[in-house]
CSV table of C-alpha atoms in Angstrom, one decimal:
chain,number,residue,atom,x,y,z
D,1,MET,CA,33.7,65.4,36.3
D,2,ALA,CA,30.3,66.0,37.2
D,3,LYS,CA,27.6,64.3,35.0
D,4,SER,CA,26.2,66.8,32.6
D,5,ILE,CA,24.6,66.5,29.1
D,6,LEU,CA,22.5,68.3,26.7
D,7,GLY,CA,19.3,66.8,25.3
D,8,GLU,CA,16.1,67.5,23.3
D,9,LYS,CA,12.6,66.8,25.0
D,10,LEU,CA,10.6,64.2,22.8
D,11,GLY,CA,7.5,64.1,25.0
D,12,MET,CA,6.0,62.0,27.8
D,13,SER,CA,5.4,58.4,27.9
D,14,GLN,CA,5.2,55.5,30.3
D,15,ILE,CA,7.0,52.5,31.3
D,16,PHE,CA,6.4,49.6,33.7
D,17,ASP,CA,8.8,48.4,36.6
D,18,LYS,CA,9.5,44.8,37.5
D,19,ASP,CA,6.4,44.8,39.7
D,20,GLY,CA,3.9,46.1,36.9
D,21,ASN,CA,3.5,49.6,38.3
D,22,VAL,CA,3.1,52.4,35.7
D,23,ILE,CA,6.0,54.9,35.8
D,24,PRO,CA,5.4,58.3,33.9
D,25,VAL,CA,8.4,59.4,32.2
D,26,THR,CA,9.8,62.2,29.8
D,27,LEU,CA,11.8,60.8,27.0
D,28,VAL,CA,14.9,62.8,26.2
D,29,LYS,CA,17.0,62.4,22.8
D,30,ALA,CA,20.6,63.2,23.9
D,31,THR,CA,22.8,62.4,20.7
D,32,PRO,CA,26.6,62.4,21.7
D,33,ASN,CA,27.6,66.0,22.8
D,34,VAL,CA,31.2,67.2,21.7
D,35,VAL,CA,33.5,69.1,24.0
D,36,LEU,CA,34.3,72.3,22.3
D,37,GLN,CA,36.5,73.9,25.0
D,38,VAL,CA,37.8,73.4,28.5
D,39,ARG,CA,38.0,76.4,30.6
D,40,THR,CA,40.6,76.6,33.4
D,41,LYS,CA,41.1,78.7,36.4
D,42,GLU,CA,44.4,80.1,35.3
D,43,LYS,CA,43.4,81.2,31.8
D,44,ASP,CA,39.6,81.8,32.1
D,45,GLY,CA,39.2,82.7,35.9
D,46,TYR,CA,36.8,79.6,36.4
D,47,GLU,CA,36.6,76.0,35.5
D,48,ALA,CA,34.1,74.6,33.1
D,49,ILE,CA,33.7,72.5,29.9
D,50,GLN,CA,31.9,74.0,26.9
D,51,ILE,CA,29.7,71.5,25.0
D,52,GLY,CA,28.2,71.5,21.5
D,53,PHE,CA,24.8,69.9,20.7
D,54,GLY,CA,22.5,69.5,17.5
D,55,ASP,CA,23.3,70.3,14.0
D,56,ARG,CA,22.4,73.1,11.7
D,57,LYS,CA,23.5,74.4,8.2
D,58,THR,CA,27.0,76.2,7.8
D,59,LYS,CA,25.4,79.1,6.3
D,60,ASN,CA,23.5,79.8,9.5
D,61,ILE,CA,26.6,79.9,11.5
D,62,LYS,CA,28.7,83.1,12.0
D,63,LYS,CA,32.3,83.0,10.8
D,64,PRO,CA,33.8,83.3,14.3
D,65,GLN,CA,31.8,80.3,15.5
D,66,GLN,CA,32.9,78.2,12.5
D,67,GLY,CA,36.5,78.9,13.5
D,68,HIS,CA,35.7,78.0,17.0
D,69,PHE,CA,33.9,74.8,16.0
D,70,LYS,CA,36.7,74.0,13.4
D,71,ASP,CA,36.3,70.4,12.3
D,72,LEU,CA,34.2,69.3,15.2
D,73,GLY,CA,30.9,69.7,13.5
D,74,ASN,CA,28.2,72.6,13.1
D,75,PHE,CA,26.3,72.7,16.3
D,76,ARG,CA,22.9,74.3,17.1
D,77,PHE,CA,23.5,74.8,20.8
D,78,VAL,CA,26.6,75.6,22.9
D,79,ARG,CA,26.4,75.5,26.6
D,80,GLU,CA,28.9,75.5,29.5
D,81,PHE,CA,28.9,73.3,32.6
D,82,ARG,CA,30.9,74.2,35.7
D,83,THR,CA,33.2,71.5,36.8
D,84,PRO,CA,33.3,70.5,40.6
D,85,GLN,CA,35.9,72.1,42.9
D,86,LEU,CA,37.8,68.9,43.6
D,87,PRO,CA,41.5,68.1,43.6
D,88,ALA,CA,42.9,67.5,40.1
D,89,SER,CA,43.7,63.9,41.2
D,90,SER,CA,40.2,62.9,42.0
D,91,PHE,CA,38.7,63.5,38.5
D,92,GLN,CA,39.8,63.8,34.9
D,93,LEU,CA,38.6,66.6,32.6
D,94,PRO,CA,37.7,65.5,29.0
D,95,ALA,CA,39.9,67.0,26.1
D,96,ARG,CA,38.5,69.0,23.4
D,97,GLY,CA,36.7,66.8,20.7
D,98,GLU,CA,35.9,64.2,23.1
D,99,LYS,CA,32.1,63.0,23.1
D,100,ILE,CA,29.8,62.7,26.0
D,101,ASP,CA,26.8,60.4,25.6
D,102,VAL,CA,24.1,59.0,27.8
D,103,SER,CA,26.3,56.2,29.0
D,104,ILE,CA,27.5,58.6,31.8
D,105,PHE,CA,24.1,58.0,33.6
D,106,ASN,CA,22.8,54.9,35.3
D,107,GLU,CA,19.3,54.0,36.0
D,108,ASP,CA,18.1,55.5,39.5
D,109,ASP,CA,20.6,58.3,39.2
D,110,MET,CA,19.4,61.6,40.8
D,111,VAL,CA,19.6,64.6,38.2
D,112,LYS,CA,18.4,68.1,37.9
D,113,VAL,CA,16.9,69.4,34.7
D,114,SER,CA,17.0,73.1,33.4
D,115,ALA,CA,14.9,74.3,30.3
D,116,VAL,CA,12.6,77.3,29.2
D,117,SER,CA,9.1,76.5,30.2
D,118,LYS,CA,6.0,76.6,27.9
D,119,ALA,CA,5.0,80.2,27.0
D,120,LYS,CA,1.4,80.7,27.7
D,121,GLY,CA,1.1,84.5,26.7
D,122,PHE,CA,-1.0,86.9,28.6
D,123,GLN,CA,-3.1,85.2,31.4
D,124,GLY,CA,-5.4,86.2,34.1
D,125,VAL,CA,-4.9,85.9,37.8
D,126,VAL,CA,-6.9,82.6,38.2
D,127,LYS,CA,-4.6,80.6,35.7
D,128,ARG,CA,-1.5,82.6,36.5
D,129,HIS,CA,-1.6,82.8,40.2
D,130,GLY,CA,-4.2,80.2,41.1
D,131,PHE,CA,-6.8,82.7,42.5
D,132,HIS,CA,-10.2,81.3,43.4
D,133,GLY,CA,-12.1,84.0,41.8
D,134,ALA,CA,-15.4,85.2,43.1
D,135,PRO,CA,-18.4,83.1,44.2
D,136,ALA,CA,-20.6,81.8,41.4
D,137,THR,CA,-23.7,82.5,43.5
D,138,HIS,CA,-24.9,85.2,45.7
D,139,GLY,CA,-25.3,87.9,42.9
D,140,THR,CA,-22.0,87.7,41.3
D,141,LYS,CA,-22.2,88.8,37.7
D,142,HIS,CA,-19.3,89.1,35.1
D,143,ALA,CA,-16.6,89.1,37.8
D,144,HIS,CA,-16.1,85.4,38.5
D,145,ARG,CA,-12.4,85.4,37.4
D,146,GLN,CA,-11.6,89.0,38.2
D,147,PRO,CA,-8.8,89.8,40.7
D,148,GLY,CA,-10.8,91.7,43.3
D,149,SER,CA,-9.3,94.6,45.2
D,150,ILE,CA,-5.6,95.6,44.4
D,151,GLY,CA,-4.9,97.9,47.3
D,152,ALA,CA,-6.2,100.6,49.9
D,153,THR,CA,-6.8,104.2,49.1
D,154,TRP,CA,-3.4,105.0,50.5
D,155,PRO,CA,-0.5,104.9,49.1
D,156,GLN,CA,-2.6,105.8,46.0
D,157,ARG,CA,-0.8,103.3,43.8
D,158,VAL,CA,-0.4,99.7,43.2
D,159,VAL,CA,2.3,98.2,45.6
D,160,LYS,CA,5.3,96.5,43.9
D,161,GLY,CA,4.9,92.6,43.7
D,162,ARG,CA,1.0,92.6,43.6
D,163,ARG,CA,-0.1,89.6,41.9
D,164,MET,CA,-2.0,90.5,38.8
D,165,ALA,CA,-2.6,89.3,35.2
D,166,GLY,CA,0.4,89.4,32.9
D,167,ARG,CA,2.8,87.4,30.8
D,168,MET,CA,3.0,83.7,31.8
D,169,GLY,CA,5.7,81.0,31.2
D,170,GLY,CA,8.8,81.3,28.9
D,171,GLU,CA,11.1,81.4,31.9
D,172,ARG,CA,14.0,79.2,32.7
D,173,ILE,CA,13.0,76.6,35.2
D,174,THR,CA,15.1,74.1,37.1
D,175,VAL,CA,13.5,70.9,38.4
D,176,ARG,CA,15.6,69.1,41.1
D,177,ASN,CA,15.6,65.4,42.5
D,178,LEU,CA,14.4,63.7,39.1
D,179,LYS,CA,15.2,60.1,38.8
D,180,ILE,CA,16.8,58.4,35.7
D,181,ALA,CA,14.2,55.6,35.1
D,182,LYS,CA,16.1,54.0,32.0
D,183,VAL,CA,19.2,54.5,29.8
D,184,ASP,CA,19.0,53.4,26.1
D,185,GLN,CA,22.6,53.9,24.9
D,186,GLU,CA,21.7,52.4,21.5
D,187,ASN,CA,19.2,54.9,20.6
D,188,ASN,CA,20.7,57.8,22.6
D,189,LEU,CA,17.6,58.0,24.8
D,190,LEU,CA,17.0,58.9,28.5
D,191,ALA,CA,13.8,58.2,30.3
D,192,ILE,CA,13.4,60.6,33.3
D,193,LYS,CA,10.8,60.0,35.7
D,194,GLY,CA,8.1,62.6,36.0
D,195,ALA,CA,7.7,65.7,34.1
D,196,VAL,CA,10.3,68.4,33.1
D,197,PRO,CA,10.0,72.0,31.8
D,198,GLY,CA,9.4,72.9,28.2
D,199,ARG,CA,7.6,71.8,25.1
D,200,ARG,CA,8.5,69.0,22.6
D,201,GLY,CA,11.7,70.0,21.1
D,202,THR,CA,12.9,72.1,24.0
D,203,LEU,CA,16.7,72.0,24.7
D,204,LEU,CA,17.4,70.3,28.2
D,205,GLU,CA,20.3,70.8,30.4
D,206,ILE,CA,20.7,67.7,32.6
D,207,ARG,CA,23.1,67.6,35.6
D,208,GLY,CA,24.0,64.7,37.7
């Protein structure tokens, strides 16, 4: 089975390698995930495992979901991870109720992390797209961060795709080729080298 787990972003920190070099890391709390369902090609048309993570009150869970969870727990998040298209003899699918913890990863494993990025609200073109703005000298007044021209006279409309001010962030982002710097199985922690999308408390999908 491909290595996959759900976790919660705790924030950024730093660790030191054996040579004393500083390594910036993102700390991820990944308490054991529980397999809720195994989807198969014959029954569902595709192969995947459904995983539950987190905890919430029973009163906030709809009755159909309570029936689906049964005695496995009250999960805050439910996600699916596709299983690789490999011969059945080369890997073993987990069964319902099995737990997946951080021990599936090793130091120096390469992973990709998906999450919803920080939402920044309505922003201008300088922050949103990196426009340089107008010169600070030579008579510029009140227009230092304005977008400038947004098109010619013809076709008398703003062409689709024009980079302008607007809502920024709050989108699903996937960052690839991140390295696992440290695995703390006792405290259910992963230290991932570099930055990952989202604010503190964001749900992270980590795939090997």
